């Protein structure tokens, strides 16, 4: 089995994420650091270490939904010593987040030890919608909405289009629903920065057909089978 698939199935991260771990030299096979993405793993004989700890195929896969609060990062460790989601999520399995929400964003986050599931969910060809509630300072014009929907131009490059709907304007704050099917780094914040708008709240409320629902901030629970399948049912 190729090393990236093995590590993903062990719950280290998605295939794209573990490939970076390999390149960074954090993986050892039988005591030797490997940076070769073509390395094959014999699951019966080889001993694989990630950051000095042995990784093994899980006995079962788990899937959690988590309402991430602001003020937490999605990494397990942080050089700035900020709080991480793993200060709140205490489960028996080694899990990782599928995609990220930045430090100042909140809302629905999926946690799993199933690397193949994560790869399927994040692969651009599957076009899984993510819906956010976005609050910005001031009003927004129809022209600015049209630019967001078509895809703003940033540094000469057009960003992906988005489905943007006005919700309300109150107390000098505009509230919008934004749906995207890609996950570029800080994509929504960059979209609004490009049209000169300051985001004061960014909250993810849905991934595919899965809704955040009434889950309290900082809380998590396992997905039901129905919720798990619903993720891939709703498409734009």
PDB file of C-alpha atoms in Angstrom:
ATOM      1  CA  UNK A   1       0.000   0.000   0.000  1.00  0.00           C
ATOM      2  CA  UNK A   2       1.351   3.455  -0.906  1.00  0.00           C
ATOM      3  CA  UNK A   3       2.544   5.384   2.114  1.00  0.00           C
ATOM      4  CA  UNK A   4       0.184   8.330   1.649  1.00  0.00           C
ATOM      5  CA  UNK A   5      -2.852   6.054   1.562  1.00  0.00           C
ATOM      6  CA  UNK A   6      -1.588   4.092   4.567  1.00  0.00           C
ATOM      7  CA  UNK A   7      -1.081   7.236   6.645  1.00  0.00           C
ATOM      8  CA  UNK A   8      -4.484   8.587   5.619  1.00  0.00           C
ATOM      9  CA  UNK A   9      -6.180   5.327   6.606  1.00  0.00           C
ATOM     10  CA  UNK A  10      -4.337   5.485   9.937  1.00  0.00           C
ATOM     11  CA  UNK A  11      -6.025   8.818  10.634  1.00  0.00           C
ATOM     12  CA  UNK A  12      -2.921  11.018  10.351  1.00  0.00           C
ATOM     13  CA  UNK A  13      -4.691  13.304   7.875  1.00  0.00           C
ATOM     14  CA  UNK A  14      -6.078  13.520   4.361  1.00  0.00           C
ATOM     15  CA  UNK A  15      -3.865  12.218   1.547  1.00  0.00           C
ATOM     16  CA  UNK A  16      -2.814  15.724   0.521  1.00  0.00           C
ATOM     17  CA  UNK A  17      -2.013  16.609   4.115  1.00  0.00           C
ATOM     18  CA  UNK A  18       0.063  13.487   4.796  1.00  0.00           C
ATOM     19  CA  UNK A  19       2.035  14.007   1.598  1.00  0.00           C
ATOM     20  CA  UNK A  20       3.307  17.249   3.126  1.00  0.00           C
ATOM     21  CA  UNK A  21       4.195  15.396   6.334  1.00  0.00           C
ATOM     22  CA  UNK A  22       6.242  12.961   4.243  1.00  0.00           C
ATOM     23  CA  UNK A  23       8.025  15.757   2.357  1.00  0.00           C
ATOM     24  CA  UNK A  24       8.752  17.503   5.682  1.00  0.00           C
ATOM     25  CA  UNK A  25      10.578  14.395   6.963  1.00  0.00           C
ATOM     26  CA  UNK A  26       8.219  13.628   9.849  1.00  0.00           C
ATOM     27  CA  UNK A  27       7.666   9.991   8.774  1.00  0.00           C
ATOM     28  CA  UNK A  28       9.943   7.046   9.533  1.00  0.00           C
ATOM     29  CA  UNK A  29       9.581   3.546   8.101  1.00  0.00           C
ATOM     30  CA  UNK A  30      11.435   0.859  10.067  1.00  0.00           C
ATOM     31  CA  UNK A  31      13.536   3.517  11.771  1.00  0.00           C
ATOM     32  CA  UNK A  32      14.531   5.416   8.618  1.00  0.00           C
ATOM     33  CA  UNK A  33      13.124   8.815   7.575  1.00  0.00           C
ATOM     34  CA  UNK A  34      11.408   8.608   4.191  1.00  0.00           C
ATOM     35  CA  UNK A  35      10.530  11.578   1.983  1.00  0.00           C
ATOM     36  CA  UNK A  36       9.646   9.419  -1.023  1.00  0.00           C
ATOM     37  CA  UNK A  37       5.932   9.625  -1.840  1.00  0.00           C
ATOM     38  CA  UNK A  38       6.201   6.355  -3.796  1.00  0.00           C
ATOM     39  CA  UNK A  39       7.218   4.307  -0.754  1.00  0.00           C
ATOM     40  CA  UNK A  40       5.167   1.118  -0.358  1.00  0.00           C
ATOM     41  CA  UNK A  41       4.132  -0.095   3.081  1.00  0.00           C
ATOM     42  CA  UNK A  42       3.784  -3.756   4.019  1.00  0.00           C
ATOM     43  CA  UNK A  43       1.010  -3.474   6.611  1.00  0.00           C
ATOM     44  CA  UNK A  44       1.995  -6.802   8.198  1.00  0.00           C
ATOM     45  CA  UNK A  45       5.728  -6.145   8.577  1.00  0.00           C
ATOM     46  CA  UNK A  46       6.604  -2.440   8.402  1.00  0.00           C
ATOM     47  CA  UNK A  47       6.671  -0.139  11.439  1.00  0.00           C
ATOM     48  CA  UNK A  48       5.659   3.421  10.578  1.00  0.00           C
ATOM     49  CA  UNK A  49       6.234   6.391  12.890  1.00  0.00           C
ATOM     50  CA  UNK A  50       4.761   9.894  12.670  1.00  0.00           C
ATOM     51  CA  UNK A  51       6.612  12.432  14.803  1.00  0.00           C
ATOM     52  CA  UNK A  52       8.152   9.565  16.743  1.00  0.00           C
ATOM     53  CA  UNK A  53       4.874   7.752  17.476  1.00  0.00           C
ATOM     54  CA  UNK A  54       3.804   4.524  15.800  1.00  0.00           C
ATOM     55  CA  UNK A  55       0.702   4.748  13.626  1.00  0.00           C
ATOM     56  CA  UNK A  56      -1.541   1.784  12.906  1.00  0.00           C
ATOM     57  CA  UNK A  57      -4.738   1.154  11.002  1.00  0.00           C
ATOM     58  CA  UNK A  58      -7.783   1.952  13.194  1.00  0.00           C
ATOM     59  CA  UNK A  59     -10.118  -0.783  14.338  1.00  0.00           C
ATOM     60  CA  UNK A  60     -13.076   1.400  13.351  1.00  0.00           C
ATOM     61  CA  UNK A  61     -13.684   4.733  11.690  1.00  0.00           C
ATOM     62  CA  UNK A  62     -15.424   7.537  13.556  1.00  0.00           C
ATOM     63  CA  UNK A  63     -17.066  10.758  12.380  1.00  0.00           C
ATOM     64  CA  UNK A  64     -17.863  13.725  14.632  1.00  0.00           C
ATOM     65  CA  UNK A  65     -19.445  17.094  14.059  1.00  0.00           C
ATOM     66  CA  UNK A  66     -18.078  19.913  16.190  1.00  0.00           C
ATOM     67  CA  UNK A  67     -19.195  23.497  16.729  1.00  0.00           C
ATOM     68  CA  UNK A  68     -15.856  25.313  16.762  1.00  0.00           C
ATOM     69  CA  UNK A  69     -15.797  28.536  18.791  1.00  0.00           C
ATOM     70  CA  UNK A  70     -13.740  31.591  17.852  1.00  0.00           C
ATOM     71  CA  UNK A  71     -10.316  31.739  19.453  1.00  0.00           C
ATOM     72  CA  UNK A  72      -9.185  28.198  18.617  1.00  0.00           C
ATOM     73  CA  UNK A  73      -6.998  26.843  15.822  1.00  0.00           C
ATOM     74  CA  UNK A  74      -7.468  23.522  14.035  1.00  0.00           C
ATOM     75  CA  UNK A  75      -3.877  22.295  14.371  1.00  0.00           C
ATOM     76  CA  UNK A  76      -2.806  19.998  17.194  1.00  0.00           C
ATOM     77  CA  UNK A  77       0.050  22.354  18.128  1.00  0.00           C
ATOM     78  CA  UNK A  78       0.699  26.068  17.665  1.00  0.00           C
ATOM     79  CA  UNK A  79       3.992  27.954  17.779  1.00  0.00           C
ATOM     80  CA  UNK A  80       2.122  30.954  19.241  1.00  0.00           C
ATOM     81  CA  UNK A  81       0.733  28.791  22.056  1.00  0.00           C
ATOM     82  CA  UNK A  82      -2.859  29.514  21.090  1.00  0.00           C
ATOM     83  CA  UNK A  83      -5.685  27.215  22.145  1.00  0.00           C
ATOM     84  CA  UNK A  84      -6.485  24.361  19.743  1.00  0.00           C
ATOM     85  CA  UNK A  85      -9.707  22.481  19.079  1.00  0.00           C
ATOM     86  CA  UNK A  86      -8.103  19.436  20.719  1.00  0.00           C
ATOM     87  CA  UNK A  87      -8.279  21.273  24.046  1.00  0.00           C
ATOM     88  CA  UNK A  88     -12.046  20.815  23.689  1.00  0.00           C
ATOM     89  CA  UNK A  89     -12.345  17.549  21.760  1.00  0.00           C
ATOM     90  CA  UNK A  90     -11.529  14.563  23.980  1.00  0.00           C
ATOM     91  CA  UNK A  91     -12.101  11.270  22.171  1.00  0.00           C
ATOM     92  CA  UNK A  92     -10.378   7.899  22.322  1.00  0.00           C
ATOM     93  CA  UNK A  93      -9.447   7.859  18.641  1.00  0.00           C
ATOM     94  CA  UNK A  94      -6.771   9.909  16.872  1.00  0.00           C
ATOM     95  CA  UNK A  95      -8.905  12.297  14.798  1.00  0.00           C
ATOM     96  CA  UNK A  96      -8.159  15.251  12.527  1.00  0.00           C
ATOM     97  CA  UNK A  97     -10.313  18.011  11.092  1.00  0.00           C
ATOM     98  CA  UNK A  98     -11.511  17.853   7.505  1.00  0.00           C
ATOM     99  CA  UNK A  99     -10.585  21.274   6.209  1.00  0.00           C
ATOM    100  CA  UNK A 100     -10.156  24.169   8.619  1.00  0.00           C
ATOM    101  CA  UNK A 101     -11.768  27.198  10.123  1.00  0.00           C
ATOM    102  CA  UNK A 102      -9.326  29.966  10.978  1.00  0.00           C
ATOM    103  CA  UNK A 103      -8.708  31.322  14.474  1.00  0.00           C
ATOM    104  CA  UNK A 104     -11.435  33.982  14.260  1.00  0.00           C
ATOM    105  CA  UNK A 105     -14.036  31.817  12.509  1.00  0.00           C
ATOM    106  CA  UNK A 106     -16.580  29.511  14.094  1.00  0.00           C
ATOM    107  CA  UNK A 107     -19.133  26.867  13.278  1.00  0.00           C
ATOM    108  CA  UNK A 108     -19.376  23.412  11.752  1.00  0.00           C
ATOM    109  CA  UNK A 109     -16.227  21.318  11.580  1.00  0.00           C
ATOM    110  CA  UNK A 110     -15.951  17.592  10.811  1.00  0.00           C
ATOM    111  CA  UNK A 111     -13.498  15.378  12.690  1.00  0.00           C
ATOM    112  CA  UNK A 112     -12.584  11.835  11.665  1.00  0.00           C
ATOM    113  CA  UNK A 113      -9.873   9.193  11.477  1.00  0.00           C
ATOM    114  CA  UNK A 114     -10.948   8.177   7.957  1.00  0.00           C
ATOM    115  CA  UNK A 115      -8.464   9.624   5.474  1.00  0.00           C
ATOM    116  CA  UNK A 116     -10.260   8.304   2.386  1.00  0.00           C
ATOM    117  CA  UNK A 117     -13.509   9.939   3.515  1.00  0.00           C
ATOM    118  CA  UNK A 118     -11.654  13.214   4.091  1.00  0.00           C
ATOM    119  CA  UNK A 119     -10.093  13.024   0.634  1.00  0.00           C
ATOM    120  CA  UNK A 120     -13.492  12.417  -0.979  1.00  0.00           C
ATOM    121  CA  UNK A 121     -15.052  15.314   0.899  1.00  0.00           C
ATOM    122  CA  UNK A 122     -12.318  17.841   0.076  1.00  0.00           C
ATOM    123  CA  UNK A 123     -11.508  16.851  -3.498  1.00  0.00           C
ATOM    124  CA  UNK A 124     -12.533  19.755  -5.801  1.00  0.00           C
ATOM    125  CA  UNK A 125     -14.132  17.413  -8.348  1.00  0.00           C
ATOM    126  CA  UNK A 126     -16.870  16.472  -5.839  1.00  0.00           C
ATOM    127  CA  UNK A 127     -18.071  20.086  -5.429  1.00  0.00           C
ATOM    128  CA  UNK A 128     -19.338  19.769  -1.857  1.00  0.00           C
ATOM    129  CA  UNK A 129     -21.024  23.026  -0.847  1.00  0.00           C
ATOM    130  CA  UNK A 130     -20.119  24.800   2.376  1.00  0.00           C
ATOM    131  CA  UNK A 131     -22.537  27.443   3.651  1.00  0.00           C
ATOM    132  CA  UNK A 132     -21.492  30.346   5.877  1.00  0.00           C
ATOM    133  CA  UNK A 133     -23.219  33.196   7.636  1.00  0.00           C
ATOM    134  CA  UNK A 134     -21.091  36.285   7.069  1.00  0.00           C
ATOM    135  CA  UNK A 135     -21.554  39.619   8.839  1.00  0.00           C
ATOM    136  CA  UNK A 136     -19.743  42.655   7.435  1.00  0.00           C
ATOM    137  CA  UNK A 137     -19.439  46.277   8.473  1.00  0.00           C
ATOM    138  CA  UNK A 138     -21.679  48.666   6.543  1.00  0.00           C
ATOM    139  CA  UNK A 139     -23.965  48.116   3.590  1.00  0.00           C
ATOM    140  CA  UNK A 140     -23.340  46.206   0.374  1.00  0.00           C
ATOM    141  CA  UNK A 141     -24.482  47.202  -3.103  1.00  0.00           C
ATOM    142  CA  UNK A 142     -26.013  45.021  -5.798  1.00  0.00           C
ATOM    143  CA  UNK A 143     -22.886  45.645  -7.867  1.00  0.00           C
ATOM    144  CA  UNK A 144     -20.658  44.322  -5.101  1.00  0.00           C
ATOM    145  CA  UNK A 145     -22.885  41.276  -4.709  1.00  0.00           C
ATOM    146  CA  UNK A 146     -22.587  40.648  -8.449  1.00  0.00           C
ATOM    147  CA  UNK A 147     -18.781  40.778  -8.203  1.00  0.00           C
ATOM    148  CA  UNK A 148     -18.776  38.231  -5.346  1.00  0.00           C
ATOM    149  CA  UNK A 149     -21.094  35.923  -7.276  1.00  0.00           C
ATOM    150  CA  UNK A 150     -18.965  36.085 -10.425  1.00  0.00           C
ATOM    151  CA  UNK A 151     -15.673  35.690  -8.549  1.00  0.00           C
ATOM    152  CA  UNK A 152     -13.560  38.614  -7.357  1.00  0.00           C
ATOM    153  CA  UNK A 153     -10.191  39.329  -8.939  1.00  0.00           C
ATOM    154  CA  UNK A 154      -7.286  39.197  -6.502  1.00  0.00           C
ATOM    155  CA  UNK A 155      -3.744  40.019  -7.639  1.00  0.00           C
ATOM    156  CA  UNK A 156      -4.837  39.579 -11.249  1.00  0.00           C
ATOM    157  CA  UNK A 157      -6.378  36.155 -10.664  1.00  0.00           C
ATOM    158  CA  UNK A 158     -10.091  35.449 -10.490  1.00  0.00           C
ATOM    159  CA  UNK A 159     -11.253  33.604  -7.394  1.00  0.00           C
ATOM    160  CA  UNK A 160     -14.018  30.960  -7.597  1.00  0.00           C
ATOM    161  CA  UNK A 161     -17.597  32.141  -7.897  1.00  0.00           C
ATOM    162  CA  UNK A 162     -19.893  32.032  -4.882  1.00  0.00           C
ATOM    163  CA  UNK A 163     -23.600  31.920  -4.199  1.00  0.00           C
ATOM    164  CA  UNK A 164     -24.289  35.027  -2.093  1.00  0.00           C
ATOM    165  CA  UNK A 165     -27.682  36.003  -0.680  1.00  0.00           C
ATOM    166  CA  UNK A 166     -28.587  39.094   1.331  1.00  0.00           C
ATOM    167  CA  UNK A 167     -30.240  38.341   4.688  1.00  0.00           C
ATOM    168  CA  UNK A 168     -30.593  41.700   6.439  1.00  0.00           C
ATOM    169  CA  UNK A 169     -29.013  45.064   7.278  1.00  0.00           C
ATOM    170  CA  UNK A 170     -29.269  46.162  10.908  1.00  0.00           C
ATOM    171  CA  UNK A 171     -27.229  48.387  13.253  1.00  0.00           C
ATOM    172  CA  UNK A 172     -24.720  49.163  10.468  1.00  0.00           C
ATOM    173  CA  UNK A 173     -24.041  45.442   9.924  1.00  0.00           C
ATOM    174  CA  UNK A 174     -24.970  43.480   6.786  1.00  0.00           C
ATOM    175  CA  UNK A 175     -25.689  39.779   7.186  1.00  0.00           C
ATOM    176  CA  UNK A 176     -25.281  37.426   4.220  1.00  0.00           C
ATOM    177  CA  UNK A 177     -25.416  33.749   3.334  1.00  0.00           C
ATOM    178  CA  UNK A 178     -22.379  32.634   1.314  1.00  0.00           C
ATOM    179  CA  UNK A 179     -22.037  29.208  -0.319  1.00  0.00           C
ATOM    180  CA  UNK A 180     -18.792  27.986  -1.863  1.00  0.00           C
ATOM    181  CA  UNK A 181     -17.703  24.574  -3.128  1.00  0.00           C
ATOM    182  CA  UNK A 182     -13.948  25.062  -2.856  1.00  0.00           C
ATOM    183  CA  UNK A 183     -11.780  25.500   0.213  1.00  0.00           C
ATOM    184  CA  UNK A 184      -8.999  27.930  -0.617  1.00  0.00           C
ATOM    185  CA  UNK A 185      -7.096  29.401   2.315  1.00  0.00           C
ATOM    186  CA  UNK A 186      -9.160  32.217   3.940  1.00  0.00           C
ATOM    187  CA  UNK A 187     -11.270  32.251   0.787  1.00  0.00           C
ATOM    188  CA  UNK A 188     -14.315  34.101   2.120  1.00  0.00           C
ATOM    189  CA  UNK A 189     -12.351  36.697   4.078  1.00  0.00           C
ATOM    190  CA  UNK A 190     -10.222  37.360   0.985  1.00  0.00           C
ATOM    191  CA  UNK A 191     -13.345  37.736  -1.171  1.00  0.00           C
ATOM    192  CA  UNK A 192     -14.676  40.503   1.036  1.00  0.00           C
ATOM    193  CA  UNK A 193     -11.267  42.125   1.515  1.00  0.00           C
ATOM    194  CA  UNK A 194     -11.042  42.376  -2.285  1.00  0.00           C
ATOM    195  CA  UNK A 195     -14.182  44.562  -2.376  1.00  0.00           C
ATOM    196  CA  UNK A 196     -13.125  46.599   0.665  1.00  0.00           C
ATOM    197  CA  UNK A 197     -15.425  44.998   3.235  1.00  0.00           C
ATOM    198  CA  UNK A 198     -14.451  44.037   6.792  1.00  0.00           C
ATOM    199  CA  UNK A 199     -15.805  40.696   8.049  1.00  0.00           C
ATOM    200  CA  UNK A 200     -16.884  40.824  11.701  1.00  0.00           C
ATOM    201  CA  UNK A 201     -18.436  37.337  11.901  1.00  0.00           C
ATOM    202  CA  UNK A 202     -17.783  34.206   9.854  1.00  0.00           C
ATOM    203  CA  UNK A 203     -19.709  31.098  10.826  1.00  0.00           C
ATOM    204  CA  UNK A 204     -20.024  27.847   8.852  1.00  0.00           C
ATOM    205  CA  UNK A 205     -23.497  26.378   9.210  1.00  0.00           C
ATOM    206  CA  UNK A 206     -23.560  23.528   6.662  1.00  0.00           C
ATOM    207  CA  UNK A 207     -21.346  21.104   4.737  1.00  0.00           C
ATOM    208  CA  UNK A 208     -23.261  19.478   1.907  1.00  0.00           C
ATOM    209  CA  UNK A 209     -26.561  18.338   3.401  1.00  0.00           C
ATOM    210  CA  UNK A 210     -25.207  18.319   6.962  1.00  0.00           C
ATOM    211  CA  UNK A 211     -26.374  21.212   9.149  1.00  0.00           C
ATOM    212  CA  UNK A 212     -24.802  22.588  12.303  1.00  0.00           C
ATOM    213  CA  UNK A 213     -28.224  22.570  13.923  1.00  0.00           C
ATOM    214  CA  UNK A 214     -28.547  23.250  17.643  1.00  0.00           C
ATOM    215  CA  UNK A 215     -25.112  22.006  18.637  1.00  0.00           C
ATOM    216  CA  UNK A 216     -23.703  24.367  21.284  1.00  0.00           C
ATOM    217  CA  UNK A 217     -20.374  26.162  20.813  1.00  0.00           C
ATOM    218  CA  UNK A 218     -17.463  23.955  21.847  1.00  0.00           C
ATOM    219  CA  UNK A 219     -19.583  20.777  21.809  1.00  0.00           C
ATOM    220  CA  UNK A 220     -19.298  17.735  19.535  1.00  0.00           C
ATOM    221  CA  UNK A 221     -21.018  14.427  18.889  1.00  0.00           C
ATOM    222  CA  UNK A 222     -20.795  11.467  16.529  1.00  0.00           C
ATOM    223  CA  UNK A 223     -22.697  11.669  13.276  1.00  0.00           C
ATOM    224  CA  UNK A 224     -25.623   9.376  12.683  1.00  0.00           C
ATOM    225  CA  UNK A 225     -25.582   7.250   9.522  1.00  0.00           C
ATOM    226  CA  UNK A 226     -28.268   9.507   8.040  1.00  0.00           C
ATOM    227  CA  UNK A 227     -26.191  12.624   8.699  1.00  0.00           C
ATOM    228  CA  UNK A 228     -23.094  11.002   7.244  1.00  0.00           C
ATOM    229  CA  UNK A 229     -24.839  10.154   3.981  1.00  0.00           C
ATOM    230  CA  UNK A 230     -26.539  13.558   3.826  1.00  0.00           C
ATOM    231  CA  UNK A 231     -23.197  15.304   3.314  1.00  0.00           C
ATOM    232  CA  UNK A 232     -22.996  14.107  -0.290  1.00  0.00           C
ATOM    233  CA  UNK A 233     -26.691  14.476  -1.107  1.00  0.00           C
ATOM    234  CA  UNK A 234     -26.976  18.264  -1.392  1.00  0.00           C
ATOM    235  CA  UNK A 235     -25.240  19.927  -4.347  1.00  0.00           C
ATOM    236  CA  UNK A 236     -25.580  23.415  -5.762  1.00  0.00           C
TER     237      UNK A 236
END
